[in-house]
PDB file of N, CA and C in Angstrom:
ATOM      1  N   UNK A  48       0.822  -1.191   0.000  1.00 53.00           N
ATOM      2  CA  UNK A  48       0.000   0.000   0.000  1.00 53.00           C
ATOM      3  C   UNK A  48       0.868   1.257   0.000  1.00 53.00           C
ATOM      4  N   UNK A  49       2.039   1.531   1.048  1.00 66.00           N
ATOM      5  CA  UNK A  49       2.943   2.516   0.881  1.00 66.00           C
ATOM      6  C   UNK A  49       3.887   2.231  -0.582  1.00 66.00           C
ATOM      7  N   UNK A  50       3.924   1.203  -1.159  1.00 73.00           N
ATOM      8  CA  UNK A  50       4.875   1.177  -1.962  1.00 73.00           C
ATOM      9  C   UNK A  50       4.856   2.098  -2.721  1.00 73.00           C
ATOM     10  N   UNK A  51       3.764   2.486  -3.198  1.00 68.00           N
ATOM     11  CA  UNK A  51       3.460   3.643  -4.323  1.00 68.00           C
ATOM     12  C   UNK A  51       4.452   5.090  -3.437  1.00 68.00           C
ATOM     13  N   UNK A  52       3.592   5.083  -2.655  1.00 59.00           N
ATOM     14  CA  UNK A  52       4.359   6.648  -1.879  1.00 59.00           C
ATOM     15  C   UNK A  52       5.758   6.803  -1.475  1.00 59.00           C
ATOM     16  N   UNK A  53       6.419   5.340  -1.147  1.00 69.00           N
ATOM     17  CA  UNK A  53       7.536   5.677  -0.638  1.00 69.00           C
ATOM     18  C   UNK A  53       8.536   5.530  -1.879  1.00 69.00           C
ATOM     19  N   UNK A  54       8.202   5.138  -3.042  1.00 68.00           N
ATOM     20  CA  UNK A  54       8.781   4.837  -4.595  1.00 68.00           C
ATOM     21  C   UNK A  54       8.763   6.439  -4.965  1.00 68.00           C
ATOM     22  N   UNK A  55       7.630   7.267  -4.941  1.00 65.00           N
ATOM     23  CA  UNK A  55       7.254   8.495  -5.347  1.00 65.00           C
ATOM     24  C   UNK A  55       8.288   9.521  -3.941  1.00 65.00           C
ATOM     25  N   UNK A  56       8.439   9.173  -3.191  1.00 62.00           N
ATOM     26  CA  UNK A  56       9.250  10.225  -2.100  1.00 62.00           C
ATOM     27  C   UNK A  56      10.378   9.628  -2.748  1.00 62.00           C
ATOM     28  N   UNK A  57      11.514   8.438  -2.689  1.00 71.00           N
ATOM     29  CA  UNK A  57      12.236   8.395  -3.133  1.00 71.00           C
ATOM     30  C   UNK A  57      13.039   9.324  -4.676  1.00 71.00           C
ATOM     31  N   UNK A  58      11.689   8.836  -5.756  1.00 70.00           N
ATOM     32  CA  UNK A  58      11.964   9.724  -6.975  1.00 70.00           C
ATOM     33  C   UNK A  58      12.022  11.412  -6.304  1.00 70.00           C
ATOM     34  N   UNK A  59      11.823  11.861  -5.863  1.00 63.00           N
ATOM     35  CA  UNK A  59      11.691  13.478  -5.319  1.00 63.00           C
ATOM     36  C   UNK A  59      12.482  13.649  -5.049  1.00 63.00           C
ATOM     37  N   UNK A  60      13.319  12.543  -3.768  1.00 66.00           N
ATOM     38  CA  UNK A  60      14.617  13.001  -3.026  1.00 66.00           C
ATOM     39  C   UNK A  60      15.506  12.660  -4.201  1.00 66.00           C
ATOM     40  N   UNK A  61      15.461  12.131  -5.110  1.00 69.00           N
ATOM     41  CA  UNK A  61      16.460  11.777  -5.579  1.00 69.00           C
ATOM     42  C   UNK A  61      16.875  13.028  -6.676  1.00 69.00           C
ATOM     43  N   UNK A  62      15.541  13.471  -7.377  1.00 65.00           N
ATOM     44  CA  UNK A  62      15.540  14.541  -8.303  1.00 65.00           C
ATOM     45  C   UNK A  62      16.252  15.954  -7.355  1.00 65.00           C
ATOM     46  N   UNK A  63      15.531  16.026  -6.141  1.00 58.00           N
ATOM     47  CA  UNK A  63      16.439  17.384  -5.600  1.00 58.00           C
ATOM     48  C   UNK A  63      17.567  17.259  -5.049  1.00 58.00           C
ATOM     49  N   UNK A  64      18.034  15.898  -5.171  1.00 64.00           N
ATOM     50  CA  UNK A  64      19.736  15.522  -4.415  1.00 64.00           C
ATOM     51  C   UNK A  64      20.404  16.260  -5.777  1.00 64.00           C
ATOM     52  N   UNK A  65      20.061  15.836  -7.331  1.00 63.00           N
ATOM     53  CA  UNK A  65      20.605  16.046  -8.224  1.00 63.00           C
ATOM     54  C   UNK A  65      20.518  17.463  -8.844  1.00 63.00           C
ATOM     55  N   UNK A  66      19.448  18.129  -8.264  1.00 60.00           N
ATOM     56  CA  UNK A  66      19.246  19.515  -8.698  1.00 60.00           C
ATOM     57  C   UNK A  66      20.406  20.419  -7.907  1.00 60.00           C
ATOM     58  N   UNK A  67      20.483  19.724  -6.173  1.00 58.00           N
ATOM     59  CA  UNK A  67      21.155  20.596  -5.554  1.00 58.00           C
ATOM     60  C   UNK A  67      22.645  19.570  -5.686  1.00 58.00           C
ATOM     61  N   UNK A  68      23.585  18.907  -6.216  1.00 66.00           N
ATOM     62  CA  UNK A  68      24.454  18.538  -6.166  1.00 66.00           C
ATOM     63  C   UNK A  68      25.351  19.158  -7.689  1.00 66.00           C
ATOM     64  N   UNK A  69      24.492  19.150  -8.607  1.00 76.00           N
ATOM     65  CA  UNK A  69      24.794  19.330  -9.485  1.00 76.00           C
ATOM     66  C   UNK A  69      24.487  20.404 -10.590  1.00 76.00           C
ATOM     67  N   UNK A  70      24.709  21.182 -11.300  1.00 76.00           N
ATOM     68  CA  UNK A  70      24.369  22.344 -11.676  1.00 76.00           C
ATOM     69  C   UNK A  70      24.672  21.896 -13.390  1.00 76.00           C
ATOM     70  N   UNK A  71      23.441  22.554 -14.501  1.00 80.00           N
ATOM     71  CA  UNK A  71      23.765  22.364 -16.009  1.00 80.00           C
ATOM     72  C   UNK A  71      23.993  23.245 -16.542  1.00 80.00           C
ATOM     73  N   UNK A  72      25.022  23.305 -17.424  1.00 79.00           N
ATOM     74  CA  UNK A  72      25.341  24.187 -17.779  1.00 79.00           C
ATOM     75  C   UNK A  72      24.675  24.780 -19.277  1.00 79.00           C
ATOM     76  N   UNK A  73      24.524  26.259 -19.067  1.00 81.00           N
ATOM     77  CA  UNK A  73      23.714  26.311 -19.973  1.00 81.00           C
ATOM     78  C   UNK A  73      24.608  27.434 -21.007  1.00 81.00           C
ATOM     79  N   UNK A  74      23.578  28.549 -22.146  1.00 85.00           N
ATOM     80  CA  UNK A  74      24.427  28.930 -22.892  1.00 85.00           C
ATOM     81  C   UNK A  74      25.146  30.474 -22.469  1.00 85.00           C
ATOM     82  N   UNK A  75      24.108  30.638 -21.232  1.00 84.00           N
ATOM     83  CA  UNK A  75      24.561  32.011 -20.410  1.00 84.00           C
ATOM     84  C   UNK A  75      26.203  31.687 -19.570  1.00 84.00           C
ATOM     85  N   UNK A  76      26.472  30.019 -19.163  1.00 77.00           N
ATOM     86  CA  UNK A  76      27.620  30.439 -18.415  1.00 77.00           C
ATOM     87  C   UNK A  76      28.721  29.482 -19.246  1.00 77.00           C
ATOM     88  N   UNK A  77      28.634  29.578 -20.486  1.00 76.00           N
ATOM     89  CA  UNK A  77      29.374  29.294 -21.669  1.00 76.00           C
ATOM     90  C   UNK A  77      30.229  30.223 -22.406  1.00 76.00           C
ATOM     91  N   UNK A  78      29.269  31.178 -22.273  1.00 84.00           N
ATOM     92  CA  UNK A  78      29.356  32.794 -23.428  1.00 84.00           C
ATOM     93  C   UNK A  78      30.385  33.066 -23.312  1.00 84.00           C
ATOM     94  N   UNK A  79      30.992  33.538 -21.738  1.00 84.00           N
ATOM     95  CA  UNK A  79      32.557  34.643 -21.889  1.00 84.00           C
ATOM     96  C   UNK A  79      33.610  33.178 -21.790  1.00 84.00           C
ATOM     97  N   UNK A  80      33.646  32.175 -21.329  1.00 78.00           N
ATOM     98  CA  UNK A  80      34.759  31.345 -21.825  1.00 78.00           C
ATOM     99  C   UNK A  80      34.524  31.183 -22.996  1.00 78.00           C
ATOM    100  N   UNK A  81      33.482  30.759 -23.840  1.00 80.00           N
ATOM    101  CA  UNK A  81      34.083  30.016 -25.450  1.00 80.00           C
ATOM    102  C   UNK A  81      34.224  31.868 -26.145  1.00 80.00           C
ATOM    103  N   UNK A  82      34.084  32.979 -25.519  1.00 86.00           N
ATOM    104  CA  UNK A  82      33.773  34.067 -26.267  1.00 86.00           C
ATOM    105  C   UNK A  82      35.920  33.888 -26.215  1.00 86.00           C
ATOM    106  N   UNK A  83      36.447  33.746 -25.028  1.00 84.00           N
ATOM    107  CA  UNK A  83      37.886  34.621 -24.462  1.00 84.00           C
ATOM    108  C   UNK A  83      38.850  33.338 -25.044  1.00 84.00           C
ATOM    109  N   UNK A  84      38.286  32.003 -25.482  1.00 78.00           N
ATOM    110  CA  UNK A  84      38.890  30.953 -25.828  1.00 78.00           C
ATOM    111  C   UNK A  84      39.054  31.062 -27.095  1.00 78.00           C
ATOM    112  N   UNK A  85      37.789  31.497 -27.856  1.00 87.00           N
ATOM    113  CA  UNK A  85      37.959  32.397 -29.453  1.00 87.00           C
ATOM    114  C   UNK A  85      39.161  32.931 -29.603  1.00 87.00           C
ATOM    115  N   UNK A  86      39.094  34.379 -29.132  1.00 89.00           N
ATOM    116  CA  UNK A  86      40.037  35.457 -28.955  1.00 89.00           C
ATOM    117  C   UNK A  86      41.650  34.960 -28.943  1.00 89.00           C
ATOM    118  N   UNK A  87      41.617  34.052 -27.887  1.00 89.00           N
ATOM    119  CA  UNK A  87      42.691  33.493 -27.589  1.00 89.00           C
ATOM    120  C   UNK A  87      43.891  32.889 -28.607  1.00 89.00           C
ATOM    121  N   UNK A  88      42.743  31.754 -28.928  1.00 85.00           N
ATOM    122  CA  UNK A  88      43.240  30.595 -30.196  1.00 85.00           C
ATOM    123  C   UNK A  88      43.796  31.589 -31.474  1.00 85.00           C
ATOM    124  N   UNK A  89      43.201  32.522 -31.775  1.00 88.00           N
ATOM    125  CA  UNK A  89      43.137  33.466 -32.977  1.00 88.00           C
ATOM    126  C   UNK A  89      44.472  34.290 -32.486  1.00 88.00           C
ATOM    127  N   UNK A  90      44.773  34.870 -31.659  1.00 89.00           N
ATOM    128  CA  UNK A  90      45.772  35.266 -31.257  1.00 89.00           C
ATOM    129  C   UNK A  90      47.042  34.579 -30.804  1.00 89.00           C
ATOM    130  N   UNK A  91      46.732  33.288 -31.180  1.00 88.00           N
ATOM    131  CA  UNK A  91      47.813  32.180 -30.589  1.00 88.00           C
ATOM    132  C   UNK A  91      48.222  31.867 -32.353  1.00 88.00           C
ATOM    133  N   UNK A  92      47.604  32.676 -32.993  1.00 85.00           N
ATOM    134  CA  UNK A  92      47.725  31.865 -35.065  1.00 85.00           C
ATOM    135  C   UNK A  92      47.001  30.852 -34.931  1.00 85.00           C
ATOM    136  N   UNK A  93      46.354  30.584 -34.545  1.00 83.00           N
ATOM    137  CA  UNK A  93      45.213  29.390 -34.921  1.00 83.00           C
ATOM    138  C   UNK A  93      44.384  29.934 -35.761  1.00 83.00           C
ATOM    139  N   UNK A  94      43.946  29.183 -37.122  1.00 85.00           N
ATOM    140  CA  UNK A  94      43.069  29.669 -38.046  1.00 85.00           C
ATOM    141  C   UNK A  94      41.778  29.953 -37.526  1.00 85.00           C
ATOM    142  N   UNK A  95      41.273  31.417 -38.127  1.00 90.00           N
ATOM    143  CA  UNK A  95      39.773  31.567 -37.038  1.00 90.00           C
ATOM    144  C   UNK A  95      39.075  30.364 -37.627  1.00 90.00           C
ATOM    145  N   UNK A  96      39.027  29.717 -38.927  1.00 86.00           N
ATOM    146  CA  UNK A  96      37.841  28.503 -39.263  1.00 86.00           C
ATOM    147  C   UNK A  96      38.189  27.312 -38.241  1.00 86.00           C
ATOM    148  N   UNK A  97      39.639  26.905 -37.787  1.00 81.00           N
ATOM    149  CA  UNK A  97      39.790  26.460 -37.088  1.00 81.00           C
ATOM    150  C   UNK A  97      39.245  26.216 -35.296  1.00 81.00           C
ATOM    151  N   UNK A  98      39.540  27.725 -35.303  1.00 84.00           N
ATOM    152  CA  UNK A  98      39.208  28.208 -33.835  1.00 84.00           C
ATOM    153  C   UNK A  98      37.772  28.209 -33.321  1.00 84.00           C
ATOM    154  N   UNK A  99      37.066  28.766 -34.278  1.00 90.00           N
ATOM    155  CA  UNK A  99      35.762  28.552 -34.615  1.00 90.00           C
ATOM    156  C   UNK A  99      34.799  26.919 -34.573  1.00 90.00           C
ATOM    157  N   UNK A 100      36.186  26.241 -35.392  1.00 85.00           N
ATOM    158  CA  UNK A 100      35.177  24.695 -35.146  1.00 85.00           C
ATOM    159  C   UNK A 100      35.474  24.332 -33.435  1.00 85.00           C
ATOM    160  N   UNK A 101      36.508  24.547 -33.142  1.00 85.00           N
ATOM    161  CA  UNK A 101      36.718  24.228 -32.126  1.00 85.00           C
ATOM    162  C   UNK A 101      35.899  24.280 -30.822  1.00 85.00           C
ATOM    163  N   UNK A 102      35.745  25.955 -30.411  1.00 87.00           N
ATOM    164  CA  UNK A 102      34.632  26.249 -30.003  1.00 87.00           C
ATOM    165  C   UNK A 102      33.082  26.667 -30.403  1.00 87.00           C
ATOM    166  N   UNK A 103      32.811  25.441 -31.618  1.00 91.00           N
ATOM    167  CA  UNK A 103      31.311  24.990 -32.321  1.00 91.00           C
ATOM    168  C   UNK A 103      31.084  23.626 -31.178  1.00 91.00           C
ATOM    169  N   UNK A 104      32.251  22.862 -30.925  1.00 89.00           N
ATOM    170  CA  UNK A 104      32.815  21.882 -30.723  1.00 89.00           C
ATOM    171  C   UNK A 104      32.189  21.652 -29.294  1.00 89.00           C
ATOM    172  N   UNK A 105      32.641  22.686 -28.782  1.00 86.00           N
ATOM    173  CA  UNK A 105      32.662  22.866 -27.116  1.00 86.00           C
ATOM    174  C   UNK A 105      31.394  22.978 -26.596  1.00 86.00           C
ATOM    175  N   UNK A 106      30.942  24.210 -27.356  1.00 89.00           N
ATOM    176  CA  UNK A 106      29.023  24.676 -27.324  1.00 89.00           C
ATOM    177  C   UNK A 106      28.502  23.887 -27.179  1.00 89.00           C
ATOM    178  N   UNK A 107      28.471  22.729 -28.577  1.00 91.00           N
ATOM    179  CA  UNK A 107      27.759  21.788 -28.493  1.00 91.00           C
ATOM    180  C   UNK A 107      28.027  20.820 -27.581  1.00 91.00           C
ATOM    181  N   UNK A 108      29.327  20.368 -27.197  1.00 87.00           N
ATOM    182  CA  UNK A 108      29.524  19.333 -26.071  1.00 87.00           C
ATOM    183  C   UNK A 108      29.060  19.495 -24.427  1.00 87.00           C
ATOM    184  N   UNK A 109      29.356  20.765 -24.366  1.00 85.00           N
ATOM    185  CA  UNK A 109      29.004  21.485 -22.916  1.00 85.00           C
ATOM    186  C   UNK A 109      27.428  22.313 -23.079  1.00 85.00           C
ATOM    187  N   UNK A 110      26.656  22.129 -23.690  1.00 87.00           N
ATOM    188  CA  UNK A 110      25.762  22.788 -23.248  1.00 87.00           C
ATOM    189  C   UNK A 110      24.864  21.882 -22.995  1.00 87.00           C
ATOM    190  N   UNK A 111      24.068  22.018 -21.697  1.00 87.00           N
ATOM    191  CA  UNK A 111      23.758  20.844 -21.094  1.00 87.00           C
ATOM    192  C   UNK A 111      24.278  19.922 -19.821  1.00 87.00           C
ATOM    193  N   UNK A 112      25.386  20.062 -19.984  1.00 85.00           N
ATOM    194  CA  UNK A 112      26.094  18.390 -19.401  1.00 85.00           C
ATOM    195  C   UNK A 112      25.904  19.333 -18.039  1.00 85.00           C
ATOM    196  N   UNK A 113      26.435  18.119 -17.122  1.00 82.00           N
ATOM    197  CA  UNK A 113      26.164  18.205 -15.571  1.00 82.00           C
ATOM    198  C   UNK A 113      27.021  18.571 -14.939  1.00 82.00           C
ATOM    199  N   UNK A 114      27.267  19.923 -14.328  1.00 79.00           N
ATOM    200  CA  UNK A 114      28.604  19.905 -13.367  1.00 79.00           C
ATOM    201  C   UNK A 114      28.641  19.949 -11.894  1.00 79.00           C
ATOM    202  N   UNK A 115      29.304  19.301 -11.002  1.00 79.00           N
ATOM    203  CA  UNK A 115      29.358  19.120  -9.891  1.00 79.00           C
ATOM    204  C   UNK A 115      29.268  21.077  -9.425  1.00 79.00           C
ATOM    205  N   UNK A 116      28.302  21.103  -8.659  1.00 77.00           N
ATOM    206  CA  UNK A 116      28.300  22.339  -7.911  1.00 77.00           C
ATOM    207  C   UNK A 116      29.717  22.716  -7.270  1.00 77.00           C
ATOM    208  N   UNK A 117      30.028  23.552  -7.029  1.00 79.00           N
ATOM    209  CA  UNK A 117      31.860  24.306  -6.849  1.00 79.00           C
ATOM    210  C   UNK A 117      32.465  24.561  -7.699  1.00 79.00           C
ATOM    211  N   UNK A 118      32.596  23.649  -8.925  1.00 78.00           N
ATOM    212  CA  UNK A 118      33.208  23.395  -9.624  1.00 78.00           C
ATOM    213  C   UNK A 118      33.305  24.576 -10.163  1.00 78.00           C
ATOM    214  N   UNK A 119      34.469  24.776 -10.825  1.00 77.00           N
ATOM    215  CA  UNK A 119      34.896  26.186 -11.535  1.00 77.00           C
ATOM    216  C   UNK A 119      34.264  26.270 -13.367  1.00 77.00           C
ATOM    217  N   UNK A 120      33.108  26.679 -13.850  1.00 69.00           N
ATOM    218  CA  UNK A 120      32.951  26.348 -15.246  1.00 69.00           C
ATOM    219  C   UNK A 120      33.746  26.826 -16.253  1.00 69.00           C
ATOM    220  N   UNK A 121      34.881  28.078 -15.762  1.00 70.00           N
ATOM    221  CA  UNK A 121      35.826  27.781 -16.516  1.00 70.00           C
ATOM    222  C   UNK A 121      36.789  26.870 -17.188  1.00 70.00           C
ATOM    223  N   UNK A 122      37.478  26.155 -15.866  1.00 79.00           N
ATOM    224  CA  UNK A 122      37.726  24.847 -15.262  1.00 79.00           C
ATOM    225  C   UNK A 122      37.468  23.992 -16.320  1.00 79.00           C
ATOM    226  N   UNK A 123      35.927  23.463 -15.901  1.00 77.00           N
ATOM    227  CA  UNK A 123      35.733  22.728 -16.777  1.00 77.00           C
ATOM    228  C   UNK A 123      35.758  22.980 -18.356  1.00 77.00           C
ATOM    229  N   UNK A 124      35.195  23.947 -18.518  1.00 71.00           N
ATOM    230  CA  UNK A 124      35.290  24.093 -19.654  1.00 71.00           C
ATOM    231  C   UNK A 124      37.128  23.773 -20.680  1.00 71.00           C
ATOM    232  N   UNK A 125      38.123  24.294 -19.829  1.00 75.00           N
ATOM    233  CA  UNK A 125      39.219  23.721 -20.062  1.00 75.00           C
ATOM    234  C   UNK A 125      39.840  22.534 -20.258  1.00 75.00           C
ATOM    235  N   UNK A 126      39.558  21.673 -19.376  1.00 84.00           N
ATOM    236  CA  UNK A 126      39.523  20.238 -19.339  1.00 84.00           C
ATOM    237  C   UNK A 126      38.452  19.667 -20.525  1.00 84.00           C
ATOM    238  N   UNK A 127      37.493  20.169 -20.819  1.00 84.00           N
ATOM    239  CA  UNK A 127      36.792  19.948 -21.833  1.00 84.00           C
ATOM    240  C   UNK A 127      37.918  19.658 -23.227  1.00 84.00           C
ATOM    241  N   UNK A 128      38.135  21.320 -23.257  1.00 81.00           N
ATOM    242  CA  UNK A 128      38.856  21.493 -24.605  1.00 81.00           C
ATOM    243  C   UNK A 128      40.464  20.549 -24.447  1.00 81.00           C
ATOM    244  N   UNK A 129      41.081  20.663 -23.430  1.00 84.00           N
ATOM    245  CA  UNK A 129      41.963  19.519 -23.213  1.00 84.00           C
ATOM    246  C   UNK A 129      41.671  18.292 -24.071  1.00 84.00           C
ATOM    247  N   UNK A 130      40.405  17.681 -23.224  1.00 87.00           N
ATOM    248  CA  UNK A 130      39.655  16.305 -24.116  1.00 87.00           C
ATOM    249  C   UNK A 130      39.623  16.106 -25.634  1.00 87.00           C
ATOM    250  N   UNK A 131      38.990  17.262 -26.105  1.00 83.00           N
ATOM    251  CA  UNK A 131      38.944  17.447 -27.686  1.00 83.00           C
ATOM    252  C   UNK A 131      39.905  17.296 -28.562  1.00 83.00           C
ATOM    253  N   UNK A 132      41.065  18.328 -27.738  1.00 80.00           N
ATOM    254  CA  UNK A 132      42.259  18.046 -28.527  1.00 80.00           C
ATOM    255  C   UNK A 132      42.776  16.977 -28.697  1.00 80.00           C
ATOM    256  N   UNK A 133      43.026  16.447 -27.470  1.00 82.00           N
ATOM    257  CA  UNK A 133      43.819  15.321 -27.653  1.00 82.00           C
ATOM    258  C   UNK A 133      43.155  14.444 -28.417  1.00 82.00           C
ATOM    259  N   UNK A 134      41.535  14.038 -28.886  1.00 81.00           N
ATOM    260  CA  UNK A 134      40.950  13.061 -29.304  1.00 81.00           C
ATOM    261  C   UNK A 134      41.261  13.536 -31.042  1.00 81.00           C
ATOM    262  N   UNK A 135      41.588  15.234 -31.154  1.00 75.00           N
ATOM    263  CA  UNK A 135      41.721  15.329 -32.206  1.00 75.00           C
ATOM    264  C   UNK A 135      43.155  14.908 -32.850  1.00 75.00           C
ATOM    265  N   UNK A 136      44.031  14.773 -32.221  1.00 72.00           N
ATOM    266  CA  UNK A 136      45.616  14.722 -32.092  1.00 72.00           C
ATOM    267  C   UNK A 136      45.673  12.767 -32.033  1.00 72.00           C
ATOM    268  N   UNK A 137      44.583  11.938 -31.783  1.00 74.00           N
ATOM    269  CA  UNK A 137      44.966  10.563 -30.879  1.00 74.00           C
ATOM    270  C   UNK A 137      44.797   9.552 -32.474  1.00 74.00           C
ATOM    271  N   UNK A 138      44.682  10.226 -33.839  1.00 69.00           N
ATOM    272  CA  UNK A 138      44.755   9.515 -34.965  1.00 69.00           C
ATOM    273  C   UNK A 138      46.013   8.803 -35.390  1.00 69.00           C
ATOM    274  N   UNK A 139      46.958   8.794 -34.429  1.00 69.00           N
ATOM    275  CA  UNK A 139      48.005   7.661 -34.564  1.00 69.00           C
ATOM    276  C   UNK A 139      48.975   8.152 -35.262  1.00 69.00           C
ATOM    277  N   UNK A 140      48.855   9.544 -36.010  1.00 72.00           N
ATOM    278  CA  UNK A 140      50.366  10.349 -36.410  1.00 72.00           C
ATOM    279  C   UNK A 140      51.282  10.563 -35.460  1.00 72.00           C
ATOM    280  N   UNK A 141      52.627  10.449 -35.724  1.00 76.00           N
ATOM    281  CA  UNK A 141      53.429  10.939 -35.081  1.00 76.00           C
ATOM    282  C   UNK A 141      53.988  12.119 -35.235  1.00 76.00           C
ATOM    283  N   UNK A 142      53.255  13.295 -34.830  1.00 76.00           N
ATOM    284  CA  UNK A 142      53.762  14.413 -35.474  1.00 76.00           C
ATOM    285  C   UNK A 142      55.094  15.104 -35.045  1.00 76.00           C
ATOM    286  N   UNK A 143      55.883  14.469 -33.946  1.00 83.00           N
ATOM    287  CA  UNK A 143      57.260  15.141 -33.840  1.00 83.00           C
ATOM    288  C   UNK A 143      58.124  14.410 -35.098  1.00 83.00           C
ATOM    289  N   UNK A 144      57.798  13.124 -35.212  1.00 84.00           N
ATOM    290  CA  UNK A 144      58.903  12.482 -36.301  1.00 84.00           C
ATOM    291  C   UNK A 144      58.774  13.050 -37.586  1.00 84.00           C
ATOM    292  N   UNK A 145      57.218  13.609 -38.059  1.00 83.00           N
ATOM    293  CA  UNK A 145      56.700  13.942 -38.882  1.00 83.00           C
ATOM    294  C   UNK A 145      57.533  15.290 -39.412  1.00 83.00           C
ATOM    295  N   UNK A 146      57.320  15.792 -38.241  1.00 85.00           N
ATOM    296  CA  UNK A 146      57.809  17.490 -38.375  1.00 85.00           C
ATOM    297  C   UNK A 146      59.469  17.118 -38.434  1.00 85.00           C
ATOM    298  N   UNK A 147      60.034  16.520 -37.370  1.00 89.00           N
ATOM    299  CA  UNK A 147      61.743  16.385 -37.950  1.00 89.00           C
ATOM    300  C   UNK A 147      62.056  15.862 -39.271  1.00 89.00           C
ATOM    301  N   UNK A 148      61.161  14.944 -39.826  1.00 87.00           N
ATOM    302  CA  UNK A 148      61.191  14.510 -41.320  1.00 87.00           C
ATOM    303  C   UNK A 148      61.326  15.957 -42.290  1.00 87.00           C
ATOM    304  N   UNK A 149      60.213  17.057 -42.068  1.00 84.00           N
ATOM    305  CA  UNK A 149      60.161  17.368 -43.230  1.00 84.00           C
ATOM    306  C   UNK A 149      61.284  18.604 -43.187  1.00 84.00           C
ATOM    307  N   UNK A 150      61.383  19.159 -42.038  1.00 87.00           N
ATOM    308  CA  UNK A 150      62.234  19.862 -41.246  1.00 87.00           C
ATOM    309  C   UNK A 150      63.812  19.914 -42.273  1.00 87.00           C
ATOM    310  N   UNK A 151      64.052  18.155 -41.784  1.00 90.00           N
ATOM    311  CA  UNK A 151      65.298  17.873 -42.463  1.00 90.00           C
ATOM    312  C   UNK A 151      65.691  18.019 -44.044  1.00 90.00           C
ATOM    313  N   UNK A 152      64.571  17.994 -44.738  1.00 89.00           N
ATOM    314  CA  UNK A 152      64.662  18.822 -45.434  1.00 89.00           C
ATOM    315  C   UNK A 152      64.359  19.862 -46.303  1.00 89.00           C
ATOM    316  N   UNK A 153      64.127  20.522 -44.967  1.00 87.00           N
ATOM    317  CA  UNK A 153      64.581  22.037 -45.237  1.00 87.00           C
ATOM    318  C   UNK A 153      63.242  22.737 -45.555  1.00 87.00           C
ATOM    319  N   UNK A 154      62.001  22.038 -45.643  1.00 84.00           N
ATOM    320  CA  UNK A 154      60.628  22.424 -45.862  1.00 84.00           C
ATOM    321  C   UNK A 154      60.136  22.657 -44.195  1.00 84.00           C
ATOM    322  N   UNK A 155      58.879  23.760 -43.933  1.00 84.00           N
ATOM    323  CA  UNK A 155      58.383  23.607 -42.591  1.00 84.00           C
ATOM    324  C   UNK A 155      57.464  22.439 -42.782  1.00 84.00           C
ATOM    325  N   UNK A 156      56.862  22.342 -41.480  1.00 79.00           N
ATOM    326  CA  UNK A 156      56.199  21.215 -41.377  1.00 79.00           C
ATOM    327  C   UNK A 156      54.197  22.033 -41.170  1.00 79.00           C
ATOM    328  N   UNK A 157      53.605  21.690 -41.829  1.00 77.00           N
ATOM    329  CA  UNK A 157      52.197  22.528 -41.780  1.00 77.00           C
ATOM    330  C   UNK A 157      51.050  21.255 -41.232  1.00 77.00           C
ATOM    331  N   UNK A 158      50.685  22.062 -39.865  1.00 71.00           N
ATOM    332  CA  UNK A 158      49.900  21.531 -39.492  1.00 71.00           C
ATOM    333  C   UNK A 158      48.216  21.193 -40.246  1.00 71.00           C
TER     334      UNK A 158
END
């Protein structure tokens, strides 16, 4: 007879454990990191089409997802783009041998 009610209190506590543990991120506390991560990349010579997919990349990966309350969303957002790269970089080139190859002679090496 309680099963119904104490199944239904459970779902409640469980929904406001997760409301108050965890915070989503949305496109308001996205804006000035992917805005200053833009800026950045572009000023680092990263191609803006580049820079641009990059943080298309991020928007779409982080908007939404769940972050532990404290947590810094800059932070994360860093560790994010950390992730990306490397998954973009993890295609099995070796790009130092690559670059001393072409290096040697005497051509740069273009990413």
């Amino acid at each position: 007879m309680f099963d119904k009610l104490r199944s239904a209190l459970k779902g409640f506590a469980a929904s406001i454990k997760e409301a108050v543990e965890k915070k989503e991120l949305s496109e308001k506390d996205l804006e000035t990191p992917l805005e200053e991560l833009m800026v950045n990349l572009v000023e680092a010579d990263v191609a803006y089409d580049v820079a641009e997919s990059i943080v298309m990349e991020l928007r779409t990966k982080l908007i939404g997802s769940k972050v532990p309350r404290g947590t810094n969303v800059e932070d994360y957002v860093l560790n994010s783009l950390k992730s990306y790269i490397a998954t973009l970089f993890s295609n099995g080139i070796d790009l130092v041998s690559e670059a001393k190859t072409k290096c040697s002679s005497g051509l740069p090496y273009v990413i």
